[in-house]
Short mmCIF file of C-alpha atoms in Angstrom, two decimals:
data_model
loop_
_atom_site.label_atom_id
_atom_site.label_comp_id
_atom_site.label_asym_id
_atom_site.label_seq_id
_atom_site.Cartn_x
_atom_site.Cartn_y
_atom_site.Cartn_z
CA UNK Z 254 -3.59 -6.22 15.68
CA UNK Z 255 -0.48 -4.84 14.08
CA UNK Z 256 2.22 -3.93 17.38
CA UNK Z 257 4.78 -1.23 16.51
CA UNK Z 258 7.15 -1.98 19.23
CA UNK Z 259 9.66 0.88 20.97
CA UNK Z 260 7.81 3.45 18.42
CA UNK Z 261 9.75 6.38 19.83
CA UNK Z 262 8.84 9.38 17.59
CA UNK Z 263 7.21 7.68 14.76
CA UNK Z 264 3.32 7.18 15.62
CA UNK Z 265 2.05 4.73 12.88
CA UNK Z 266 -1.40 5.17 12.22
CA UNK Z 267 -3.29 2.07 11.81
CA UNK Z 268 -0.99 0.17 14.33
CA UNK Z 269 -0.95 -0.15 18.04
CA UNK Z 270 2.14 1.74 19.17
CA UNK Z 271 4.31 0.45 22.12
CA UNK Z 272 6.89 2.21 24.22
CA UNK Z 273 8.33 3.04 27.80
CA UNK Z 274 11.04 5.27 26.82
CA UNK Z 275 11.66 8.58 29.21
CA UNK Z 276 8.67 10.92 28.80
CA UNK Z 277 6.53 8.92 26.65
CA UNK Z 278 2.95 10.18 27.02
CA UNK Z 279 -0.22 8.27 26.26
CA UNK Z 280 -1.79 8.77 22.86
CA UNK Z 281 -4.91 9.15 24.25
CA UNK Z 282 -3.99 11.71 26.59
CA UNK Z 283 -2.09 14.03 24.09
CA UNK Z 284 -3.75 14.05 20.70
CA UNK Z 285 -2.02 17.21 19.85
CA UNK Z 286 1.05 14.98 19.80
CA UNK Z 287 -0.87 12.24 17.83
CA UNK Z 288 -1.42 14.81 14.80
CA UNK Z 289 2.00 16.33 14.92
CA UNK Z 290 3.82 12.63 14.98
CA UNK Z 291 1.43 10.45 13.44
CA UNK Z 292 2.92 8.85 9.83
CA UNK Z 293 2.71 5.77 8.04
CA UNK Z 294 5.21 2.85 6.96
CA UNK Z 295 6.28 4.63 3.84
CA UNK Z 296 7.34 7.89 5.47
CA UNK Z 297 8.53 6.19 8.60
CA UNK Z 298 11.85 8.42 8.80
CA UNK Z 299 10.16 11.41 7.24
CA UNK Z 300 9.22 14.06 9.62
CA UNK Z 301 7.01 17.13 8.47
CA UNK Z 302 9.86 19.65 9.50
CA UNK Z 303 13.70 19.35 9.68
CA UNK Z 304 14.76 21.71 12.24
CA UNK Z 305 16.91 20.65 15.45
CA UNK Z 306 14.31 21.62 17.93
CA UNK Z 307 11.77 19.62 16.55
CA UNK Z 308 13.92 16.58 16.22
CA UNK Z 309 15.04 17.06 19.25
CA UNK Z 310 11.77 16.68 20.74
CA UNK Z 311 11.33 13.49 19.19
CA UNK Z 312 13.28 11.80 21.33
CA UNK Z 313 12.11 13.15 24.69
CA UNK Z 314 9.45 15.12 25.62
CA UNK Z 315 7.02 14.75 22.09
CA UNK Z 316 6.94 10.79 21.98
CA UNK Z 317 3.41 9.24 22.24
CA UNK Z 318 2.47 5.57 22.54
CA UNK Z 319 -1.00 3.81 22.83
CA UNK Z 320 0.57 1.66 25.20
CA UNK Z 321 3.11 2.31 27.55
CA UNK Z 322 4.99 -1.12 28.32
CA UNK Z 323 8.57 -2.61 28.08
CA UNK Z 324 8.71 -4.35 25.14
CA UNK Z 325 10.30 -7.36 27.25
CA UNK Z 326 6.96 -7.69 29.12
CA UNK Z 327 4.31 -7.10 26.51
CA UNK Z 328 0.85 -7.32 27.81
CA UNK Z 329 -0.29 -9.43 24.98
CA UNK Z 330 -0.81 -13.44 24.96
CA UNK Z 331 0.36 -15.40 22.70
CA UNK Z 332 -0.73 -15.23 18.77
CA UNK Z 333 -2.24 -11.76 19.68
CA UNK Z 334 -0.57 -10.08 16.96
CA UNK Z 335 -0.92 -10.32 12.97
CA UNK Z 336 2.11 -8.33 12.71
CA UNK Z 337 5.42 -6.85 14.23
CA UNK Z 338 7.05 -3.92 13.53
CA UNK Z 339 10.35 -3.40 15.38
CA UNK Z 340 12.97 -0.38 14.17
CA UNK Z 341 16.11 0.35 15.84
CA UNK Z 342 15.10 -1.69 19.10
CA UNK Z 343 17.07 -5.00 19.17
CA UNK Z 344 20.56 -3.23 19.44
CA UNK Z 345 19.57 -1.90 22.56
CA UNK Z 346 19.53 -5.23 24.47
CA UNK Z 347 22.59 -7.22 25.35
CA UNK Z 348 23.29 -9.81 22.39
CA UNK Z 349 22.41 -12.92 24.98
CA UNK Z 350 18.76 -11.15 25.46
CA UNK Z 351 17.70 -10.93 22.17
CA UNK Z 352 17.09 -14.62 21.31
CA UNK Z 353 14.32 -14.72 24.08
CA UNK Z 354 13.07 -11.35 23.34
CA UNK Z 355 12.18 -12.35 19.39
CA UNK Z 356 10.99 -15.69 21.07
CA UNK Z 357 8.68 -13.54 23.12
CA UNK Z 358 7.72 -11.56 20.62
CA UNK Z 359 6.91 -14.08 17.92
CA UNK Z 360 5.19 -16.70 20.45
#
């Protein structure tokens, strides 16, 4: 399994996208948003449109994830993931919490 933690507006194809931010919707409930937001690793920060309205929606009500879960308490056991991708997530945690967080992810 390939986990994309804190996916936000970047719904990666062929990954299990995980987020728990405000307004996150389940991908299974919103295939329209999956089609709109889906991307690949090599196009991670490239959005199909660059207008302000579209980009503003990415951070709020147009975020989809396969799993809605707090990245501090993932619903997976040790050694469940083959790969973990985390972009612009770690800096949201206190410095003292970062070591235990990484230990949790990579257990």
